[in-house]
């Protein structure tokens, strides 16, 4: 038989002695034995045995409040709030003026979603007891759970008057305003909470939600940044911070912040993978290479990561490495994207014939993939083999007659092979099908300007392209050339000089256009200078050569 230690025995005797003398005298020994067994079981954590013992004891002393309280407490610990509520209601019947029993009952009622009973008990505490801060807050939560936001607002305001320096009051008040979609008032409440306690996390979360609903991106990011600064070692918060930056389109910032996060959590492969592709698609190829390398060290079988690793290398002009990585990816499994990547890598390595051969073999393998034929046209076009490019785009359109990339590529090949009329016709068809595409609008507008026809329509097209992308050097050049055709040489010069400054690298066409405008303005020295610069970049610009011969 297990022996009780002195402390436990003392507690048992003390508990029994709390019963009134007349009650103790009437309790039969068997009931005391069950009660002591219940106490011991509760001490040992055996809630089922404790509950069973107390319920047996209750048959002998049904009006004992402490016994009902013990039963209610065990039900709450066992996550059975409905049974606890029944026990606590018995308490209230026995001692209706005991505010602690009322609190127990309200808590059980709330947990069992009997909000009317919970409100009834808590109102008694508020109106007839000695309520504290927790009681007022509990009443507000009950109001909210009942869907009674009007009462919740009234009671939270009263709580704020009684406890103005409690941040939780203002935080909850802010949440009520959030639920009512009154975001400005929610922001005021959360800021008040932070004035009292600058580390109050719920206020930061509430502010973030309000700013997000109001599309106040900068404020949202500033709040999150402050919250992160208060919790620098919380890696979960840092992960959420990275996700926020990505969702809000702050890709550069996310990539900068990622370094510190990965120093702390180097094995978050899911986030590393996400940031790897983000770096690629936001043109941060050096970071993409580093991330993909780490990712492939962890999982060398990740074919998609390897393929984009190869594309990142290709973007950095590391063609030989790109070829090697793409061939590894294709050895794992073959698809049109991998074949196209390999061809582009060979092209970058100045092995155009090998690139074309890769695509030809790919077309035989994936005969229904128009993308392979399109890229064959792209590579032929960049090599100046326009008749081959035209045939390739034609092949793509046989496979997929409505493919806009193939139609646009074919129009470009027509233009570069001297078939401008055919190019304009195709671009008109594209424009009729999609009047929102700035690339089509600009190209069609530019060719019309080159032909010096339909100039108003051409100007409208180029203006539409500029509305979509006002910093695009090619579009700005087109508009400058349009103004030149319209005889507005001064404004044309402004546009062309701006196009030259925005171009990622010197563009011979922009330089030739600028030379022509300077010539029209009578600034011959500058005209000669720009014609020469254009010819240095592209010796095949016959118009610049002809103008130089005449001017010099």
Coordinates of C-alpha atoms in Angstrom, one line a residue:
X1 CA 0.0 0.0 0.0
X2 CA 1.3 3.5 -1.0
X3 CA 2.3 5.5 2.0
X4 CA 1.3 9.2 2.2
X5 CA 4.0 11.7 3.0
X6 CA 3.5 14.1 5.9
X7 CA 2.8 17.1 3.7
X8 CA 0.0 15.4 1.7
X9 CA -1.6 14.0 4.9
X10 CA -1.6 17.5 6.4
X11 CA -3.3 19.0 3.4
X12 CA -5.9 16.3 3.4
X13 CA -6.7 16.8 7.1
X14 CA -6.7 20.6 6.5
X15 CA -9.2 20.3 3.7
X16 CA -11.5 18.1 5.7
X17 CA -11.3 20.4 8.7
X18 CA -12.6 23.2 6.4
X19 CA -16.1 21.6 6.5
X20 CA -18.4 23.0 9.2
X21 CA -18.4 20.9 12.4
X22 CA -22.0 19.9 12.1
X23 CA -21.3 18.8 8.5
X24 CA -18.2 16.8 9.6
X25 CA -20.2 15.1 12.3
X26 CA -22.8 14.0 9.7
X27 CA -20.4 12.7 7.1
X28 CA -20.1 8.9 7.3
X29 CA -16.6 7.4 7.3
X30 CA -17.2 6.0 3.8
X31 CA -17.8 9.5 2.4
X32 CA -14.6 10.8 4.1
X33 CA -12.7 7.9 2.6
X34 CA -14.0 8.7 -0.9
X35 CA -13.3 12.4 -0.4
X36 CA -9.7 11.7 0.7
X37 CA -9.3 9.3 -2.2
X38 CA -10.4 12.1 -4.5
X39 CA -8.0 14.6 -3.0
X40 CA -5.1 12.2 -3.4
X41 CA -6.1 11.3 -7.0
X42 CA -6.3 15.0 -7.9
X43 CA -2.9 15.6 -6.4
X44 CA -1.5 12.7 -8.5
X45 CA -3.2 14.1 -11.7
X46 CA -5.7 11.2 -12.0
X47 CA -8.7 13.5 -12.8
X48 CA -11.1 10.6 -13.7
X49 CA -10.6 8.9 -10.3
X50 CA -10.8 12.2 -8.5
X51 CA -14.0 13.2 -10.2
X52 CA -15.5 9.8 -9.5
X53 CA -14.6 10.0 -5.8
X54 CA -16.0 13.6 -5.5
X55 CA -19.3 12.6 -7.1
X56 CA -19.7 9.8 -4.7
X57 CA -19.0 12.1 -1.8
X58 CA -21.5 14.6 -3.2
X59 CA -24.3 12.1 -2.5
X60 CA -23.5 12.5 1.2
X61 CA -22.9 16.3 1.4
X62 CA -24.8 17.8 -1.7
X63 CA -24.8 21.3 -0.3
X64 CA -21.1 21.7 0.2
X65 CA -19.8 24.5 -2.1
X66 CA -16.2 23.5 -2.0
X67 CA -17.1 20.1 -3.2
X68 CA -19.1 21.5 -6.1
X69 CA -16.1 23.9 -6.9
X70 CA -13.7 21.0 -6.9
X71 CA -15.9 19.1 -9.3
X72 CA -16.3 22.2 -11.6
X73 CA -12.5 22.7 -11.6
X74 CA -11.9 19.2 -12.6
X75 CA -14.4 19.4 -15.5
X76 CA -12.7 22.6 -16.7
X77 CA -9.3 21.0 -16.5
X78 CA -10.7 18.0 -18.5
X79 CA -12.1 20.5 -21.2
X80 CA -15.7 19.7 -20.3
X81 CA -17.0 23.3 -19.7
X82 CA -20.7 22.3 -20.0
X83 CA -20.4 20.0 -17.0
X84 CA -18.3 22.5 -15.2
X85 CA -21.1 25.1 -15.8
X86 CA -23.6 22.8 -14.1
X87 CA -21.3 22.4 -11.1
X88 CA -20.7 26.1 -10.8
X89 CA -24.4 27.0 -11.1
X90 CA -24.9 24.8 -8.1
X91 CA -22.3 26.9 -6.3
X92 CA -24.2 30.1 -7.1
X93 CA -27.4 28.5 -5.9
X94 CA -25.8 27.6 -2.6
X95 CA -24.0 31.0 -2.1
X96 CA -25.5 33.5 -4.6
X97 CA -23.6 36.5 -3.2
X98 CA -20.1 34.9 -3.7
X99 CA -18.6 36.9 -6.6
X100 CA -15.8 34.4 -7.0
X101 CA -18.4 31.7 -7.7
X102 CA -20.0 34.0 -10.2
X103 CA -16.7 34.4 -12.0
X104 CA -16.2 30.7 -12.2
X105 CA -19.7 30.3 -13.6
X106 CA -19.1 33.1 -16.2
X107 CA -15.8 31.5 -17.3
X108 CA -17.4 28.0 -17.7
X109 CA -20.4 29.5 -19.6
X110 CA -18.1 31.4 -21.9
X111 CA -16.0 28.3 -22.6
X112 CA -19.2 26.4 -23.4
X113 CA -20.5 29.2 -25.6
X114 CA -23.4 29.9 -23.4
X115 CA -22.9 33.6 -23.8
X116 CA -26.2 34.7 -22.3
X117 CA -25.4 32.9 -19.0
X118 CA -21.8 34.3 -19.1
X119 CA -23.1 37.8 -19.5
X120 CA -25.7 37.4 -16.7
X121 CA -23.0 36.2 -14.3
X122 CA -20.4 38.8 -15.2
X123 CA -23.0 41.6 -15.0
X124 CA -23.8 40.6 -11.4
X125 CA -20.0 40.8 -10.6
X126 CA -19.8 44.3 -12.3
X127 CA -23.0 45.6 -10.7
X128 CA -22.9 44.0 -7.2
X129 CA -19.4 42.8 -6.7
X130 CA -16.0 44.4 -6.6
X131 CA -15.1 44.2 -10.3
X132 CA -11.5 44.6 -11.5
X133 CA -9.8 45.2 -14.8
X134 CA -10.1 41.5 -15.8
X135 CA -13.9 41.5 -15.1
X136 CA -14.5 44.4 -17.3
X137 CA -12.4 43.0 -20.1
X138 CA -14.2 39.7 -19.8
X139 CA -17.6 41.4 -20.1
X140 CA -16.4 43.1 -23.3
X141 CA -15.3 39.8 -24.8
X142 CA -18.6 38.3 -23.9
X143 CA -20.4 41.1 -25.7
X144 CA -18.2 40.6 -28.8
X145 CA -18.9 36.8 -28.7
X146 CA -22.6 37.6 -28.6
X147 CA -22.2 39.8 -31.7
X148 CA -23.3 42.8 -29.6
X149 CA -20.6 45.4 -30.8
X150 CA -22.7 48.3 -29.5
X151 CA -22.5 47.0 -25.9
X152 CA -18.9 46.0 -26.4
X153 CA -18.1 49.6 -27.4
X154 CA -20.0 51.0 -24.5
X155 CA -18.2 48.7 -22.0
X156 CA -14.7 49.1 -23.5
X157 CA -15.1 52.9 -23.2
X158 CA -16.1 52.5 -19.5
X159 CA -13.1 50.2 -19.0
X160 CA -10.8 52.7 -20.6
X161 CA -12.1 55.4 -18.3
X162 CA -11.4 53.2 -15.3
X163 CA -8.1 51.8 -16.5
X164 CA -6.6 54.4 -18.9
X165 CA -3.1 53.1 -18.6
X166 CA -3.8 49.5 -19.5
X167 CA -2.6 48.9 -23.1
X168 CA -4.9 45.9 -23.4
X169 CA -8.0 48.1 -23.2
X170 CA -6.9 50.2 -26.1
X171 CA -5.8 47.2 -28.0
X172 CA -9.2 45.5 -27.6
X173 CA -10.9 48.8 -28.5
X174 CA -8.8 48.9 -31.7
X175 CA -9.9 45.3 -32.5
X176 CA -13.6 46.3 -32.1
X177 CA -13.1 49.2 -34.5
X178 CA -11.4 46.8 -36.9
X179 CA -14.4 44.4 -36.8
X180 CA -16.6 47.4 -37.5
X181 CA -14.3 48.5 -40.5
X182 CA -13.7 51.8 -38.8
X183 CA -10.0 51.7 -39.6
X184 CA -9.0 55.2 -38.7
X185 CA -10.4 54.8 -35.1
X186 CA -8.7 51.4 -34.9
X187 CA -5.4 53.0 -35.8
X188 CA -5.9 55.7 -33.1
X189 CA -6.7 53.0 -30.5
X190 CA -3.7 50.9 -31.4
X191 CA -1.3 53.9 -31.3
X192 CA -2.7 54.8 -27.9
X193 CA -1.9 51.3 -26.7
X194 CA 1.7 51.7 -28.0
X195 CA 2.1 55.0 -26.3
X196 CA 1.5 53.2 -23.0
X197 CA 3.5 50.1 -23.9
X198 CA 5.8 50.4 -27.0
X199 CA 6.3 46.6 -26.8
X200 CA 2.7 45.6 -26.9
X201 CA 2.6 43.0 -29.7
X202 CA -1.1 42.9 -30.3
X203 CA -1.2 46.6 -31.1
X204 CA 1.5 46.1 -33.8
X205 CA -0.6 43.2 -35.3
X206 CA -3.7 45.3 -35.2
X207 CA -2.0 48.3 -36.7
X208 CA -0.7 46.1 -39.5
X209 CA -4.2 44.8 -40.2
X210 CA -5.7 48.3 -40.3
X211 CA -2.9 49.7 -42.6
X212 CA -3.3 46.6 -44.9
X213 CA -7.1 47.2 -45.2
X214 CA -6.4 50.9 -46.1
X215 CA -3.7 49.9 -48.6
X216 CA -1.2 52.0 -46.6
X217 CA 1.7 49.9 -47.7
X218 CA 4.5 52.2 -46.4
X219 CA 2.9 52.5 -43.0
X220 CA 2.3 48.7 -42.8
X221 CA 5.9 48.0 -43.6
X222 CA 7.1 50.7 -41.1
X223 CA 5.0 49.1 -38.3
X224 CA 6.2 45.6 -39.1
X225 CA 9.8 46.9 -39.2
X226 CA 9.5 48.5 -35.8
X227 CA 7.9 45.3 -34.4
X228 CA 10.8 43.3 -35.8
X229 CA 13.4 45.6 -34.2
X230 CA 11.8 45.0 -30.8
X231 CA 12.1 41.2 -31.4
X232 CA 15.4 40.8 -33.3
X233 CA 15.8 37.1 -32.3
X234 CA 12.3 36.0 -33.2
X235 CA 12.9 34.1 -36.4
X236 CA 9.2 33.4 -37.0
X237 CA 8.6 37.2 -37.1
X238 CA 11.4 37.6 -39.5
X239 CA 9.9 35.0 -41.7
X240 CA 6.6 36.8 -41.6
X241 CA 8.4 40.0 -42.4
X242 CA 10.0 38.5 -45.5
X243 CA 6.6 37.2 -46.7
X244 CA 5.1 40.7 -46.1
X245 CA 7.8 42.3 -48.2
X246 CA 7.3 39.8 -51.0
X247 CA 3.5 40.1 -51.0
X248 CA 3.8 43.9 -51.1
X249 CA 6.1 43.8 -54.0
X250 CA 9.2 45.0 -52.1
X251 CA 11.4 42.5 -53.8
X252 CA 14.7 44.3 -53.4
X253 CA 14.1 44.9 -49.8
X254 CA 13.1 41.3 -49.2
X255 CA 16.3 40.0 -50.8
X256 CA 18.4 42.4 -48.7
X257 CA 16.6 41.3 -45.5
X258 CA 16.9 37.6 -46.5
X259 CA 20.6 37.4 -45.8
X260 CA 20.2 38.1 -42.1
X261 CA 17.3 35.6 -41.9
X262 CA 19.3 32.8 -43.6
X263 CA 22.2 33.5 -41.2
X264 CA 19.8 32.7 -38.4
X265 CA 17.8 29.9 -40.1
X266 CA 20.1 28.4 -42.8
X267 CA 17.9 25.3 -43.2
X268 CA 14.6 27.0 -44.1
X269 CA 14.6 25.4 -47.6
X270 CA 11.1 26.5 -48.4
X271 CA 11.9 30.1 -48.0
X272 CA 15.3 29.7 -49.7
X273 CA 13.6 28.2 -52.7
X274 CA 11.1 31.0 -52.8
X275 CA 13.8 33.7 -52.6
X276 CA 15.9 31.9 -55.2
X277 CA 13.1 32.3 -57.8
X278 CA 12.3 35.8 -56.6
X279 CA 15.9 36.8 -57.2
X280 CA 15.8 35.4 -60.7
X281 CA 12.5 37.1 -61.7
X282 CA 13.6 40.4 -60.2
X283 CA 16.9 40.3 -62.2
X284 CA 19.2 39.8 -59.2
X285 CA 21.1 37.1 -61.0
X286 CA 24.1 37.0 -58.8
X287 CA 21.9 36.4 -55.7
X288 CA 19.9 33.9 -57.6
X289 CA 23.1 31.9 -58.5
X290 CA 24.1 31.9 -54.8
X291 CA 20.7 30.8 -53.6
X292 CA 20.3 28.1 -56.2
X293 CA 23.7 26.7 -55.4
X294 CA 22.7 26.4 -51.7
X295 CA 19.4 24.9 -52.7
X296 CA 21.0 22.3 -55.0
X297 CA 23.6 21.4 -52.3
X298 CA 20.6 20.4 -50.1
X299 CA 18.6 18.7 -52.9
X300 CA 20.5 17.9 -56.1
X301 CA 17.4 16.3 -57.6
X302 CA 15.5 19.6 -57.7
X303 CA 15.3 19.8 -61.5
X304 CA 13.4 23.1 -61.7
X305 CA 15.9 24.8 -59.4
X306 CA 18.8 23.5 -61.5
X307 CA 17.1 24.8 -64.7
X308 CA 16.7 28.3 -63.2
X309 CA 20.2 28.1 -61.9
X310 CA 21.3 27.6 -65.5
X311 CA 19.2 30.5 -66.6
X312 CA 20.7 32.7 -63.9
X313 CA 24.2 31.7 -65.1
X314 CA 23.2 32.5 -68.6
X315 CA 22.0 36.0 -67.6
X316 CA 25.5 36.5 -66.2
X317 CA 27.1 35.4 -69.5
X318 CA 28.4 32.2 -67.9
X319 CA 27.4 30.2 -70.9
X320 CA 29.6 27.2 -70.5
X321 CA 28.4 26.6 -66.9
X322 CA 24.8 27.2 -68.0
X323 CA 25.3 24.5 -70.7
X324 CA 26.6 22.0 -68.1
X325 CA 23.8 22.6 -65.6
X326 CA 21.1 22.5 -68.3
X327 CA 22.4 19.1 -69.5
X328 CA 22.3 17.8 -66.0
X329 CA 18.6 19.0 -65.7
X330 CA 17.8 17.4 -69.1
X331 CA 19.4 14.1 -68.1
X332 CA 16.9 14.1 -65.2
X333 CA 13.9 14.7 -67.4
X334 CA 13.4 16.4 -70.8
X335 CA 10.9 19.1 -71.7
X336 CA 10.6 22.0 -74.1
X337 CA 11.8 24.6 -71.4
X338 CA 15.0 22.7 -70.8
X339 CA 15.7 22.3 -74.5
X340 CA 15.1 26.0 -75.1
X341 CA 17.4 26.9 -72.2
X342 CA 20.2 24.7 -73.6
X343 CA 19.8 26.3 -77.0
X344 CA 20.0 29.8 -75.6
X345 CA 23.1 28.8 -73.6
X346 CA 24.8 27.5 -76.9
X347 CA 23.8 30.8 -78.6
X348 CA 25.3 32.8 -75.7
X349 CA 28.5 30.7 -76.2
X350 CA 28.5 31.8 -79.9
X351 CA 27.6 28.3 -81.1
X352 CA 24.5 29.3 -83.1
X353 CA 24.5 26.2 -85.3
X354 CA 24.7 23.9 -82.2
X355 CA 21.8 26.0 -80.7
X356 CA 19.7 25.5 -83.8
X357 CA 20.5 21.8 -83.9
X358 CA 19.4 21.4 -80.3
X359 CA 16.1 23.0 -81.2
X360 CA 15.6 20.9 -84.3
X361 CA 16.1 17.8 -82.3
X362 CA 13.7 19.2 -79.7
X363 CA 11.0 19.8 -82.3
X364 CA 11.3 16.2 -83.4
X365 CA 10.9 15.1 -79.8
X366 CA 8.1 17.5 -78.9
X367 CA 6.3 18.0 -82.2
X368 CA 3.4 19.9 -80.6
X369 CA 5.5 22.4 -78.7
X370 CA 5.2 25.7 -80.6
X371 CA 7.6 27.4 -78.1
X372 CA 10.6 25.4 -79.6
X373 CA 9.9 26.7 -83.1
X374 CA 9.4 30.2 -81.8
X375 CA 12.8 30.2 -80.1
X376 CA 14.3 28.8 -83.3
X377 CA 12.9 31.9 -85.0
X378 CA 14.4 34.1 -82.2
X379 CA 17.9 32.7 -82.6
X380 CA 17.8 32.8 -86.4
X381 CA 16.6 36.4 -86.2
X382 CA 19.4 37.4 -83.8
X383 CA 21.9 35.8 -86.2
X384 CA 20.5 37.9 -89.1
X385 CA 19.1 34.8 -90.9
X386 CA 15.7 36.3 -91.4
X387 CA 14.3 33.9 -94.1
X388 CA 15.0 31.0 -91.7
X389 CA 13.4 33.0 -88.9
X390 CA 10.3 33.5 -91.0
X391 CA 10.1 29.8 -91.7
X392 CA 10.5 29.0 -88.0
X393 CA 7.7 31.3 -86.9
X394 CA 5.5 29.9 -89.7
X395 CA 6.1 26.4 -88.3
X396 CA 5.1 27.7 -84.8
X397 CA 1.9 29.1 -86.3
X398 CA 1.0 25.8 -87.9
X399 CA 1.2 24.2 -84.5
X400 CA -0.6 27.1 -82.7
X401 CA -2.3 29.4 -85.2
X402 CA -3.2 32.1 -82.7
X403 CA 0.1 32.3 -80.9
X404 CA 0.8 36.0 -80.4
X405 CA 4.5 35.6 -79.7
X406 CA 4.9 33.8 -83.0
X407 CA 2.9 36.4 -84.9
X408 CA 4.9 39.2 -83.3
X409 CA 8.2 37.4 -84.1
X410 CA 7.1 36.9 -87.7
X411 CA 6.2 40.6 -88.0
X412 CA 9.7 41.5 -86.7
X413 CA 11.3 39.1 -89.1
X414 CA 9.3 40.6 -92.0
X415 CA 10.4 44.1 -91.0
X416 CA 14.1 43.2 -90.7
X417 CA 14.0 41.3 -94.1
X418 CA 12.6 44.4 -95.8
X419 CA 8.9 43.3 -95.9
X420 CA 7.6 46.2 -93.9
X421 CA 4.1 46.1 -95.4
X422 CA 3.7 42.5 -94.3
X423 CA 5.0 43.4 -90.8
X424 CA 2.5 46.3 -90.5
X425 CA -0.4 44.0 -91.6
X426 CA 0.5 41.4 -89.0
X427 CA 0.9 44.0 -86.2
X428 CA -2.5 45.5 -87.1
X429 CA -4.0 42.1 -86.6
X430 CA -2.3 41.8 -83.2
X431 CA -3.5 45.3 -82.2
X432 CA -7.1 44.5 -83.2
X433 CA -7.0 41.4 -80.9
X434 CA -5.3 43.1 -78.0
X435 CA -5.4 46.8 -77.6
X436 CA -3.7 46.9 -74.3
X437 CA -0.3 45.5 -75.4
X438 CA 2.3 48.3 -75.2
X439 CA 4.9 46.4 -77.2
X440 CA 2.6 45.9 -80.1
X441 CA 1.3 49.5 -79.9
X442 CA 4.8 50.9 -80.0
X443 CA 6.1 48.7 -82.8
X444 CA 3.1 49.3 -85.0
X445 CA 3.3 53.1 -84.3
X446 CA 7.0 53.2 -85.0
X447 CA 6.7 51.4 -88.3
X448 CA 3.9 53.8 -89.4
X449 CA 6.1 56.7 -88.4
X450 CA 9.0 55.2 -90.5
X451 CA 6.6 55.0 -93.4
X452 CA 5.4 58.5 -92.7
X453 CA 1.8 57.4 -92.9
X454 CA -1.2 57.6 -90.5
X455 CA 0.9 59.8 -88.2
X456 CA -2.0 60.8 -85.8
X457 CA -2.9 57.1 -85.3
X458 CA 0.8 56.3 -84.9
X459 CA 1.2 59.0 -82.3
X460 CA -1.8 57.7 -80.4
X461 CA -0.4 54.2 -80.4
X462 CA 3.0 55.3 -79.0
X463 CA 1.4 57.5 -76.4
X464 CA -0.6 54.4 -75.2
X465 CA 2.7 52.5 -74.9
X466 CA 4.2 55.3 -72.9
X467 CA 1.3 55.4 -70.5
X468 CA 2.0 51.7 -69.7
X469 CA 5.7 52.1 -69.4
X470 CA 6.8 55.8 -69.3
X471 CA 10.5 55.0 -68.6
X472 CA 10.9 52.7 -71.6
X473 CA 13.8 54.0 -73.8
X474 CA 12.4 52.4 -77.0
X475 CA 9.0 53.9 -76.5
X476 CA 10.5 57.3 -75.8
X477 CA 12.6 57.1 -78.9
X478 CA 9.5 56.2 -81.0
X479 CA 7.7 59.2 -79.7
X480 CA 10.7 61.4 -80.4
X481 CA 10.8 60.1 -83.9
X482 CA 7.1 60.7 -84.3
X483 CA 7.6 64.4 -83.2
X484 CA 10.4 64.6 -85.8
X485 CA 8.0 63.5 -88.5
X486 CA 5.5 66.1 -87.2
X487 CA 8.1 68.9 -87.6
X488 CA 8.4 69.5 -83.8
X489 CA 12.2 69.3 -83.7
X490 CA 12.9 70.9 -80.4
X491 CA 10.6 68.6 -78.5
X492 CA 11.7 65.6 -80.5
X493 CA 15.3 66.3 -79.4
X494 CA 14.2 66.4 -75.7
X495 CA 12.6 62.9 -76.1
X496 CA 15.6 61.4 -78.0
X497 CA 18.1 62.7 -75.5
X498 CA 16.0 61.3 -72.7
X499 CA 15.8 57.9 -74.5
X500 CA 19.6 57.9 -74.9
X501 CA 20.0 58.5 -71.2
X502 CA 17.6 55.8 -70.2
X503 CA 18.8 53.1 -72.6
X504 CA 20.7 50.3 -70.8
X505 CA 23.4 50.5 -73.4
X506 CA 24.0 52.9 -76.3
X507 CA 21.5 52.3 -79.0
X508 CA 22.6 53.0 -82.6
X509 CA 19.0 53.7 -83.8
X510 CA 18.4 56.3 -81.0
X511 CA 21.8 57.9 -81.9
X512 CA 21.0 58.0 -85.6
X513 CA 17.6 59.6 -84.9
X514 CA 19.3 62.2 -82.6
X515 CA 21.8 63.0 -85.4
X516 CA 18.9 63.6 -87.9
X517 CA 17.2 66.0 -85.4
X518 CA 20.4 68.0 -84.9
X519 CA 20.8 68.2 -88.7
X520 CA 17.3 69.6 -89.0
X521 CA 18.0 72.2 -86.3
X522 CA 21.1 73.2 -88.2
X523 CA 23.5 71.9 -85.5
X524 CA 25.8 70.1 -88.0
X525 CA 28.7 69.4 -85.7
X526 CA 26.4 67.6 -83.2
X527 CA 24.7 65.8 -86.1
X528 CA 28.0 64.5 -87.4
X529 CA 29.0 63.5 -83.8
X530 CA 25.8 61.4 -83.4
X531 CA 26.0 59.8 -86.8
X532 CA 29.6 58.7 -86.1
X533 CA 28.6 57.3 -82.7
X534 CA 25.7 55.3 -84.4
X535 CA 28.1 53.9 -87.0
X536 CA 30.6 52.9 -84.4
X537 CA 28.0 50.7 -82.9
X538 CA 26.4 49.5 -86.1
X539 CA 28.5 49.9 -89.3
X540 CA 25.5 48.7 -91.4
X541 CA 23.5 51.9 -90.8
X542 CA 23.5 53.1 -94.4
X543 CA 21.5 56.2 -93.7
X544 CA 24.0 57.5 -91.2
X545 CA 26.8 56.8 -93.6
X546 CA 25.1 58.7 -96.4
X547 CA 24.3 61.7 -94.2
X548 CA 28.0 61.8 -93.1
X549 CA 29.2 61.8 -96.6
X550 CA 27.0 64.7 -97.5
X551 CA 27.7 66.7 -94.4
X552 CA 31.4 66.3 -94.4

